[in-house]
């Protein structure tokens, strides 16, 4: 039609109008000619209208835009290019090229709202290029462009960039698009690792039957950018089911944190979330990271355990003590040995705690040998000190005394020697003597408790430790004075020293025993007791023991014994009489008569033919049953006694005899 109107009817104006109104082909040359004419005359507004209204967009080309861009702007009003774009916008939607050329200056001027308005009104052709142009200015507007322009891979990128990961998956399913999820993940991780972790979780959880991307490759993406914390968050969520098939990922998670965030790894291990990782590998990494407690929890080889356990400064004491409860007896002893060997000063206290708690399992004797092998008497002292009060093992008590001695804990040596009933007294005594302590009180206590006083006295005297003899009888046990004196006599101690010791001892002791101890050595040595005994008598002492001793002394010294025996009312007649029997039977008779010791008197008189003394005693006693007893027919000395009685009567005045019987 247009060629007909133009050529046949010779009416180009009508042809132009019909072509514009009906968008008919055939008038292309007319429009081009008219556009060029107007443009050449500088009538840019009319030229723009022609270009905008030309049928089938024959003039809406990049070349037309370029012409308007090259037009000089004379000022006053919009530029020819903007006039052109304005006419195009009024007519409808811009094409791809127009859209790009319009939006570039608009965005450069910061007038993004105009672009959003045109998008809303559908004035722009949405293409990937437009989206790329807008994206640096506003990713959400770019997302809108990509959606309208059906650019799936860019839509996915924008969703990822804005954190709308759920929409990525929904969009991909909707448009049947398979994004390169790993590529998108890498992009997100480079700009926002935290958002990347969320995206990674969705890639695993949103798959219908399996993850949308391989978990190992996802982890690799995190590793590429060293995003340890986001990767940790991702794996903690993904691996929370603790599946055996995911053991290698559990190992990877722990490895990563042990290398870059040991405290996080420590917390994960502490929560006991995973049970299928490579324990040997993780144990070694824990050791390198300084997490020695965790390393020990994973080690099973004794060599590894010994290498680690010696660093007690990095381990909690309570935990370490409990840890030894998991080891065998042999391994425990080996580890304790290694701890002492590496740093005894640092590790001794914890070794003692472990030994104390597990001494029954490890055996006390093995632990004693352990401490002694290192000559650690301090450790042995503290170890045995914690169990000695509950043990009845003589070896434990002896070793405790030994350790306390060697560490200078003399007060504790005294205590255990005083309170313990389990040690072997002879062994302890010999050890204390060999130890040559500056304080002999422990030895004194042992000898006193176990009746080894005589041996004690000999040792102290021969080693010039006489002051401890004084301490013993004056402060520890005065009752032992008799045995002490006996011992001093055995070593030929001076009598003056013994006398002074006796005088200075104010505590109670058995005087009879003292006299007996002196008398056993030599009865003549009783005289050394005389000053002390006489002093006691002067003080008013009336106990028989004192007076018995004086009687013996006076008898041996022939110091007017008859007077003492007759006049002293306090001595024991039987004891003194018995003492006199072999010395002087007459003195024995005096003692027995004074105490009316009838049987003893009869015996000594019969044995020594002192019938005269006996007759005189019988007359004096005036006891008819006693007469009947001594004059019994079975008394072989009856005749001699009767003769002495008759002789006595013949030489006595009859009235005196009668008076003796009846008065």
XYZ file of C-alpha atoms in Angstrom:
663
model
C 0.000 0.000 0.000
C 2.702 2.476 0.955
C 4.563 2.109 -2.377
C 1.252 2.574 -4.213
C 0.436 5.796 -2.381
C 3.932 7.046 -2.861
C 4.493 6.153 -6.494
C 1.020 6.002 -8.044
C -0.792 8.653 -6.062
C 2.334 10.703 -5.702
C 1.349 11.602 -2.143
C 4.372 11.017 0.193
C 2.753 12.866 3.109
C -0.206 10.469 3.058
C 2.159 7.530 2.791
C 4.033 8.731 5.893
C 0.832 9.130 7.893
C -0.471 5.694 6.868
C 2.848 4.058 7.683
C 2.916 5.694 11.122
C -0.712 4.971 11.956
C -0.781 1.407 10.701
C 2.904 0.549 11.237
C 3.183 -0.504 7.630
C 6.402 -1.281 5.761
C 7.434 0.357 2.538
C 8.029 3.935 3.706
C 11.513 3.361 5.109
C 13.261 5.587 2.597
C 10.736 8.359 3.136
C 11.280 8.369 6.889
C 15.032 8.214 6.565
C 14.997 11.055 4.073
C 12.731 13.168 6.255
C 14.777 12.401 9.403
C 18.010 13.360 7.725
C 16.465 16.532 6.303
C 15.183 17.706 9.678
C 18.335 16.648 11.466
C 20.459 18.442 8.875
C 18.417 21.632 9.306
C 19.003 21.456 13.082
C 15.389 20.769 13.787
C 16.285 18.099 16.329
C 12.915 18.021 18.044
C 11.079 17.212 14.822
C 13.792 14.796 13.771
C 13.373 13.045 17.125
C 9.644 12.729 16.532
C 10.235 11.222 13.088
C 12.746 8.728 14.467
C 10.421 7.839 17.312
C 7.356 7.373 15.120
C 8.951 5.631 12.173
C 7.125 2.336 11.515
C 8.632 -0.902 12.770
C 11.357 1.071 14.589
C 13.465 1.461 11.504
C 15.186 4.544 12.954
C 15.467 3.338 16.585
C 18.991 2.160 16.127
C 22.311 2.729 17.866
C 23.292 4.967 14.937
C 20.364 7.287 15.623
C 21.271 7.499 19.280
C 24.861 8.212 18.344
C 23.729 11.105 16.109
C 21.767 12.708 18.935
C 24.686 12.199 21.297
C 26.909 14.108 18.868
C 24.505 17.037 18.514
C 25.682 20.264 20.080
C 23.585 21.443 23.020
C 22.832 25.139 22.556
C 21.478 25.538 26.082
C 18.066 26.347 27.335
C 16.046 23.190 27.647
C 16.847 19.511 27.404
C 19.501 18.188 25.070
C 18.464 16.679 21.719
C 19.234 13.216 23.091
C 16.952 13.695 26.098
C 14.276 15.110 23.854
C 14.568 11.979 21.753
C 14.354 9.688 24.789
C 11.446 11.692 26.167
C 9.452 11.158 22.978
C 10.308 7.454 23.054
C 9.180 7.130 26.676
C 5.925 8.869 25.903
C 5.272 6.430 23.101
C 6.032 3.224 24.985
C 8.915 0.905 25.894
C 12.519 1.571 24.980
C 14.517 -1.079 23.226
C 17.738 -2.644 24.540
C 20.092 0.004 23.160
C 17.887 2.929 24.109
C 17.448 1.602 27.587
C 21.181 1.291 28.178
C 21.998 4.726 26.734
C 19.250 6.387 28.744
C 20.118 4.704 32.034
C 23.847 5.417 31.928
C 23.544 9.198 32.394
C 20.594 8.819 34.738
C 22.594 6.545 37.077
C 25.655 8.747 36.707
C 23.562 11.668 37.950
C 22.352 9.587 40.919
C 18.736 9.664 39.778
C 18.079 6.003 40.432
C 14.447 6.685 41.318
C 13.757 7.606 37.693
C 15.028 4.228 36.608
C 12.866 2.495 39.201
C 9.858 4.506 37.984
C 10.472 3.532 34.366
C 10.857 -0.095 35.393
C 7.584 0.008 37.226
C 5.895 1.584 34.222
C 7.442 -0.987 31.872
C 9.293 1.634 29.864
C 12.642 -0.177 29.810
C 13.730 -3.376 28.117
C 15.252 -5.534 30.869
C 18.420 -7.244 29.739
C 21.499 -8.745 31.379
C 23.445 -5.665 30.287
C 20.992 -3.339 32.029
C 21.178 -5.423 35.162
C 24.959 -5.308 35.077
C 24.755 -1.525 34.656
C 22.433 -1.088 37.629
C 23.977 -3.682 39.946
C 26.830 -1.516 41.275
C 24.258 1.114 42.260
C 21.501 -1.062 43.701
C 21.580 -4.849 43.737
C 17.855 -5.099 44.451
C 16.995 -3.017 41.387
C 19.427 -5.117 39.399
C 17.690 -8.239 40.721
C 14.398 -6.838 39.445
C 15.965 -6.235 36.028
C 17.412 -9.752 35.879
C 14.079 -11.250 36.867
C 12.248 -9.278 34.168
C 14.946 -10.064 31.645
C 15.004 -13.789 32.577
C 18.710 -13.933 33.360
C 18.705 -16.921 35.811
C 22.372 -17.070 36.720
C 22.424 -13.344 37.545
C 19.193 -13.661 39.491
C 20.817 -16.384 41.573
C 23.863 -14.201 42.167
C 21.738 -11.313 43.399
C 19.699 -13.549 45.667
C 22.931 -14.872 47.133
C 24.398 -11.399 47.450
C 21.341 -10.149 49.328
C 21.172 -13.236 51.537
C 17.919 -14.500 50.071
C 19.188 -18.051 49.829
C 15.785 -19.645 50.202
C 14.635 -17.778 47.117
C 17.581 -19.082 45.105
C 16.417 -22.630 45.496
C 12.755 -21.792 44.944
C 13.594 -19.721 41.878
C 15.848 -22.420 40.431
C 13.094 -24.990 40.794
C 10.518 -22.620 39.341
C 12.450 -21.814 36.172
C 14.049 -25.270 35.974
C 17.530 -23.818 36.329
C 20.529 -25.590 37.830
C 22.843 -22.933 39.279
C 26.522 -23.478 39.943
C 25.944 -23.470 43.676
C 29.608 -23.860 44.526
C 30.489 -20.866 42.391
C 27.770 -18.828 44.086
C 29.001 -19.993 47.477
C 32.537 -18.900 46.672
C 31.285 -15.486 45.624
C 29.328 -15.033 48.841
C 32.182 -16.280 50.998
C 34.562 -13.723 49.563
C 32.291 -10.859 50.534
C 30.357 -12.170 53.535
C 31.549 -15.438 55.105
C 28.776 -15.453 57.708
C 26.111 -15.318 55.024
C 28.041 -17.980 53.176
C 27.598 -20.335 56.119
C 23.833 -19.897 55.985
C 23.807 -20.479 52.240
C 25.905 -23.620 52.664
C 23.473 -24.976 55.237
C 20.587 -24.450 52.840
C 22.456 -26.264 50.088
C 22.501 -29.280 52.364
C 19.046 -29.021 53.891
C 16.965 -27.980 50.876
C 17.859 -30.903 48.645
C 15.028 -33.382 48.224
C 16.986 -36.595 48.662
C 20.546 -35.377 48.786
C 22.388 -32.078 49.209
C 22.329 -29.632 46.325
C 26.132 -29.624 46.454
C 28.684 -32.086 47.745
C 29.468 -31.374 51.402
C 33.153 -32.049 50.909
C 33.268 -29.505 48.088
C 31.342 -27.038 50.226
C 33.943 -27.423 52.952
C 36.603 -26.914 50.309
C 35.028 -23.569 49.410
C 35.323 -22.454 53.021
C 38.917 -23.589 53.140
C 39.791 -21.619 50.021
C 39.040 -18.368 51.830
C 40.117 -19.682 55.271
C 36.644 -19.026 56.625
C 37.159 -21.186 59.711
C 34.418 -19.817 61.927
C 31.673 -19.892 59.253
C 32.759 -23.367 58.208
C 32.606 -24.437 61.844
C 29.054 -23.137 62.154
C 28.108 -24.951 58.956
C 29.635 -28.282 59.972
C 28.269 -28.175 63.509
C 24.791 -27.930 62.066
C 25.319 -30.467 59.303
C 27.048 -33.061 61.483
C 24.791 -32.868 64.515
C 23.412 -36.354 63.807
C 26.879 -37.791 64.551
C 26.781 -40.354 61.739
C 29.600 -42.829 61.301
C 29.679 -42.117 57.561
C 30.562 -38.499 58.330
C 33.591 -39.342 60.428
C 35.994 -37.739 57.958
C 34.031 -34.480 58.152
C 34.121 -34.603 61.943
C 37.881 -34.992 61.661
C 38.052 -32.083 59.227
C 36.045 -29.854 61.569
C 38.292 -30.602 64.524
C 41.485 -30.313 62.464
C 40.470 -26.907 61.177
C 39.769 -25.516 64.616
C 42.797 -27.092 66.244
C 44.936 -25.291 63.687
C 43.204 -21.902 63.782
C 40.891 -21.787 66.824
C 42.059 -24.256 69.501
C 39.628 -22.981 72.126
C 36.691 -23.690 69.837
C 38.008 -27.201 69.253
C 38.357 -27.620 73.001
C 34.719 -26.645 73.502
C 33.544 -29.015 70.760
C 35.480 -31.898 72.273
C 34.221 -30.980 75.700
C 30.612 -31.266 74.539
C 31.281 -34.806 73.269
C 29.224 -34.170 70.146
C 31.171 -36.471 67.844
C 32.381 -40.037 68.151
C 33.533 -41.108 64.679
C 36.525 -38.901 63.932
C 40.138 -40.055 63.683
C 41.102 -40.008 67.349
C 44.811 -40.602 66.780
C 45.094 -37.679 64.378
C 43.077 -35.368 66.591
C 45.109 -36.395 69.630
C 48.336 -35.365 67.925
C 46.830 -32.053 66.814
C 45.529 -31.383 70.325
C 49.043 -31.820 71.658
C 50.470 -29.420 69.059
C 47.750 -26.895 69.875
C 48.612 -27.025 73.569
C 45.382 -28.804 74.531
C 47.197 -31.455 76.513
C 44.148 -32.567 78.451
C 42.279 -33.295 75.226
C 45.359 -34.973 73.797
C 45.523 -37.359 76.742
C 41.831 -38.152 76.323
C 42.637 -39.407 72.819
C 46.003 -41.089 73.279
C 46.176 -44.833 73.782
C 49.876 -45.383 73.179
C 51.969 -45.221 76.345
C 54.753 -43.352 74.554
C 52.353 -40.544 73.637
C 50.822 -40.480 77.101
C 54.197 -40.263 78.854
C 55.348 -37.489 76.529
C 52.275 -35.427 77.344
C 51.441 -36.161 80.953
C 54.710 -34.737 82.276
C 53.568 -31.178 81.483
C 51.392 -30.904 84.554
C 51.501 -27.104 84.540
C 49.082 -27.212 81.596
C 46.692 -29.746 83.143
C 44.015 -29.336 85.786
C 45.104 -31.287 88.881
C 41.680 -32.787 89.608
C 41.282 -33.906 86.028
C 44.752 -35.425 85.908
C 44.176 -37.373 89.123
C 40.947 -38.811 87.721
C 42.642 -39.549 84.395
C 45.026 -41.971 86.066
C 41.999 -44.021 87.050
C 41.664 -44.966 83.364
C 45.227 -46.282 83.040
C 46.472 -49.751 83.823
C 48.651 -50.285 86.875
C 51.789 -50.693 84.767
C 51.074 -47.617 82.651
C 50.266 -45.537 85.728
C 53.580 -46.373 87.365
C 55.458 -45.641 84.144
C 53.752 -42.260 83.830
C 54.462 -41.350 87.451
C 58.070 -42.285 86.892
C 58.235 -40.080 83.791
C 56.681 -37.172 85.687
C 59.294 -37.352 88.435
C 62.090 -37.881 85.953
C 61.144 -34.862 83.828
C 60.588 -32.247 86.520
C 60.398 -33.493 90.067
C 59.970 -30.079 91.663
C 57.065 -29.166 89.394
C 55.338 -32.546 89.339
C 55.923 -33.871 92.842
C 52.716 -32.553 94.393
C 50.421 -34.014 91.737
C 52.329 -37.312 91.799
C 51.688 -37.496 95.537
C 47.966 -36.844 94.982
C 47.752 -39.582 92.366
C 49.706 -42.022 94.513
C 47.456 -41.293 97.472
C 44.219 -41.872 95.568
C 45.288 -45.066 93.828
C 47.694 -46.588 96.354
C 45.512 -49.656 96.800
C 45.513 -50.410 93.069
C 49.135 -49.458 92.446
C 50.224 -51.056 95.754
C 51.863 -49.048 98.461
C 55.150 -50.910 98.198
C 55.481 -50.155 94.480
C 54.869 -46.474 95.159
C 57.398 -46.469 97.986
C 59.956 -47.988 95.617
C 59.077 -45.316 93.046
C 59.754 -42.404 95.389
C 62.870 -44.029 96.797
C 64.260 -44.649 93.311
C 64.366 -40.860 92.886
C 65.465 -40.287 96.497
C 62.343 -38.170 96.842
C 61.906 -38.438 100.577
C 59.739 -35.338 100.559
C 57.328 -37.034 98.166
C 57.475 -40.220 100.197
C 56.749 -38.261 103.371
C 53.656 -36.558 101.964
C 52.408 -39.720 100.272
C 52.754 -41.941 103.321
C 51.518 -39.137 105.559
C 48.150 -39.324 103.818
C 47.719 -43.063 104.425
C 49.779 -43.931 107.500
C 46.952 -43.184 109.928
C 44.746 -45.734 108.163
C 47.360 -48.394 107.465
C 48.439 -51.300 109.627
C 51.333 -52.250 107.396
C 54.571 -52.121 109.446
C 56.518 -51.230 106.302
C 54.357 -48.151 105.718
C 54.920 -46.932 109.258
C 58.650 -47.573 109.123
C 59.086 -45.853 105.755
C 57.047 -42.910 107.007
C 59.316 -42.560 110.037
C 62.311 -42.830 107.739
C 60.984 -40.200 105.306
C 59.981 -37.829 108.099
C 63.447 -38.161 109.591
C 65.188 -37.417 106.312
C 63.015 -34.384 105.625
C 63.556 -32.936 109.094
C 59.962 -33.487 110.245
C 61.047 -34.480 113.749
C 57.746 -33.548 115.389
C 55.974 -35.938 113.052
C 58.530 -38.627 113.848
C 57.729 -38.108 117.517
C 53.992 -38.309 116.858
C 54.066 -41.523 114.888
C 56.499 -43.146 117.319
C 54.162 -42.204 120.148
C 50.818 -43.076 118.530
C 51.482 -45.926 116.123
C 51.061 -49.523 117.196
C 52.084 -50.968 113.847
C 55.795 -50.388 113.404
C 58.470 -52.932 114.278
C 60.009 -51.457 117.401
C 63.417 -53.097 117.077
C 63.785 -51.982 113.455
C 62.712 -48.430 114.210
C 64.999 -48.262 117.238
C 68.003 -49.367 115.214
C 67.186 -46.909 112.421
C 66.834 -43.972 114.802
C 70.131 -44.859 116.412
C 71.817 -44.986 113.005
C 70.173 -41.718 111.951
C 71.943 -39.871 114.792
C 69.241 -37.250 115.136
C 69.977 -34.013 116.923
C 66.816 -34.648 118.935
C 66.704 -38.072 120.568
C 63.097 -37.792 121.701
C 61.733 -40.134 118.978
C 64.212 -42.822 120.030
C 63.298 -42.247 123.665
C 59.595 -42.667 122.873
C 60.146 -45.926 120.973
C 62.334 -47.435 123.673
C 59.992 -46.315 126.430
C 56.879 -47.715 124.740
C 58.488 -51.040 123.887
C 60.484 -51.742 127.047
C 63.904 -51.147 125.554
C 64.955 -48.591 128.146
C 68.121 -50.381 129.169
C 69.351 -50.413 125.578
C 68.380 -46.746 125.273
C 70.414 -45.775 128.332
C 73.475 -47.622 127.096
C 73.220 -45.896 123.694
C 72.699 -42.407 125.084
C 75.483 -42.706 127.643
C 78.017 -44.149 125.238
C 77.277 -41.404 122.696
C 77.621 -38.592 125.252
C 73.917 -37.817 125.140
C 73.423 -37.791 128.900
C 71.161 -34.755 128.735
C 68.554 -36.875 126.956
C 68.678 -39.354 129.826
C 67.649 -36.477 132.070
C 64.942 -35.443 129.602
C 63.637 -38.991 129.574
C 63.219 -39.453 133.328
C 62.315 -35.868 134.148
C 59.889 -35.034 131.323
C 58.932 -38.138 129.384
C 58.475 -40.964 131.879
C 59.807 -40.629 135.445
C 58.523 -44.142 136.185
C 61.442 -45.474 134.145
C 64.021 -44.038 136.553
C 64.812 -47.412 138.218
C 65.702 -49.057 134.898
C 67.669 -45.975 133.862
C 69.686 -46.080 137.076
C 70.326 -49.779 136.527
C 71.590 -49.061 133.038
C 73.834 -46.265 134.265
C 75.320 -48.595 136.832
C 76.008 -51.109 134.063
C 78.068 -48.545 132.155
C 79.906 -47.467 135.320
C 78.402 -44.023 135.394
C 79.653 -41.971 138.308
C 77.628 -42.306 141.478
C 77.467 -38.543 141.855
C 75.768 -38.237 138.464
C 73.311 -40.968 139.370
C 72.568 -39.346 142.722
C 71.953 -36.011 141.046
C 69.680 -37.629 138.473
C 67.608 -39.268 141.195
C 67.361 -36.060 143.208
C 66.278 -34.027 140.154
C 63.569 -36.494 139.156
C 60.365 -35.203 140.706
C 57.889 -37.514 139.053
C 56.535 -40.702 140.528
C 58.489 -43.927 140.223
C 58.633 -47.253 142.056
C 61.168 -46.956 144.860
C 61.146 -50.711 145.417
C 62.025 -51.180 141.783
C 64.782 -48.586 142.078
C 66.241 -50.354 145.076
C 65.921 -53.692 143.304
C 67.736 -52.396 140.216
C 70.601 -51.079 142.330
C 70.639 -54.151 144.506
C 70.796 -56.494 141.511
C 74.060 -54.885 140.434
C 75.614 -54.911 143.884
C 73.843 -54.606 147.195
C 76.651 -52.471 148.537
C 75.839 -49.849 145.945
C 72.568 -49.160 147.698
C 74.460 -46.606 149.722
C 74.358 -44.220 146.781
C 70.638 -43.938 147.437
C 71.139 -42.990 151.080
C 71.271 -39.171 150.717
C 68.142 -39.115 148.622
C 66.283 -41.529 150.903
C 67.233 -39.616 154.050
C 66.102 -36.418 152.392
C 62.729 -38.010 151.710
C 62.449 -39.126 155.311
C 63.214 -35.607 156.470
C 60.454 -34.386 154.200
C 58.054 -36.640 156.079
C 57.828 -39.563 153.701
C 56.360 -42.616 155.414
C 56.048 -45.012 152.477
C 57.504 -48.447 153.304
C 59.669 -48.543 150.187
C 61.752 -45.594 151.345
C 62.232 -47.007 154.802
C 62.897 -50.519 153.479
C 65.725 -49.126 151.393
C 67.185 -47.225 154.328
C 67.006 -50.351 156.452
C 69.005 -52.304 153.888
C 71.566 -49.529 153.628
C 71.990 -49.240 157.405
C 72.274 -52.992 157.729
C 74.968 -53.244 155.054
C 76.803 -50.246 156.465
C 76.297 -51.473 160.057
C 75.003 -48.023 160.829
C 73.205 -48.784 164.104
C 70.816 -51.191 162.366
C 69.347 -52.625 165.602
C 68.032 -49.263 166.667
C 66.518 -48.626 163.223
C 64.907 -52.065 163.152
C 63.421 -51.643 166.609
C 62.306 -48.041 166.407
C 61.326 -47.371 162.770
C 57.591 -47.973 162.373
C 57.414 -47.663 158.539
C 59.536 -50.352 156.964
C 58.039 -53.652 155.792
C 59.139 -56.325 158.253
C 58.885 -59.221 155.813
C 60.955 -57.469 153.119
C 63.630 -56.233 155.496
C 63.650 -59.511 157.425
C 64.140 -61.488 154.251
C 67.008 -59.155 153.294
C 68.665 -59.765 156.646
C 68.364 -63.561 156.712
C 71.609 -64.198 154.842
C 73.398 -61.189 156.271
C 72.570 -61.449 159.942
C 69.744 -63.755 161.148
C 69.541 -61.798 164.392
C 68.575 -58.682 162.428
C 66.030 -60.804 160.576
C 64.569 -61.886 163.895
C 64.294 -58.270 165.002
C 62.444 -57.359 161.831
C 60.104 -60.367 162.000
C 59.394 -59.870 165.707
C 58.538 -56.243 165.094
C 56.083 -57.190 162.366
C 54.841 -60.347 164.125
C 55.785 -62.339 161.051
C 55.360 -65.656 162.883
C 56.002 -68.079 160.031
C 59.064 -66.204 158.801
C 60.420 -65.925 162.339
C 59.917 -69.678 163.050
C 61.722 -70.539 159.829
C 64.739 -68.294 160.355
C 65.061 -69.366 163.997
C 64.833 -73.035 163.108
C 67.303 -72.694 160.233
C 69.780 -70.778 162.384
C 69.088 -72.549 165.760
C 67.959 -69.309 167.326
C 65.598 -71.114 169.701
C 66.363 -68.731 172.508
C 65.114 -65.806 170.429
C 62.043 -67.812 169.461
C 61.310 -68.780 173.059
C 61.557 -65.187 174.177
C 59.196 -64.148 171.305
C 56.649 -66.838 172.245
C 56.597 -65.765 175.844
C 56.222 -62.176 174.802
C 53.392 -62.931 172.312
C 51.243 -64.741 174.905
C 49.410 -66.575 172.087
C 48.345 -70.114 173.087
C 47.453 -71.236 169.512
C 50.929 -70.093 168.515
C 52.402 -72.234 171.319
C 50.382 -75.176 170.111
C 51.685 -74.686 166.577
C 55.381 -74.604 167.501
C 55.112 -77.415 170.059
C 53.367 -79.748 167.642
C 54.685 -83.305 167.641
C 55.782 -83.055 163.990
C 58.105 -80.117 164.695
C 61.596 -81.580 164.518
C 62.935 -78.673 166.573
C 60.330 -79.117 169.332
C 62.829 -80.455 171.866
C 65.328 -77.624 171.376
C 62.590 -75.045 171.722
C 61.250 -76.650 174.936
C 64.745 -76.651 176.408
C 65.131 -72.926 175.681
C 61.726 -72.182 177.170
C 62.614 -74.132 180.345
C 65.942 -72.363 180.575
C 64.162 -69.069 180.146
C 61.702 -69.903 182.917
C 64.456 -71.090 185.297
C 66.271 -67.810 184.969
C 63.241 -65.607 185.224
C 61.364 -64.561 188.295
C 58.112 -66.575 188.491
C 56.118 -63.415 188.961
C 57.636 -61.946 185.777
C 56.668 -65.065 183.864
C 53.124 -64.973 185.155
C 52.912 -61.274 184.421
C 54.087 -61.903 180.793
C 51.307 -64.434 180.295
C 48.422 -62.701 181.925
C 49.041 -59.023 181.827
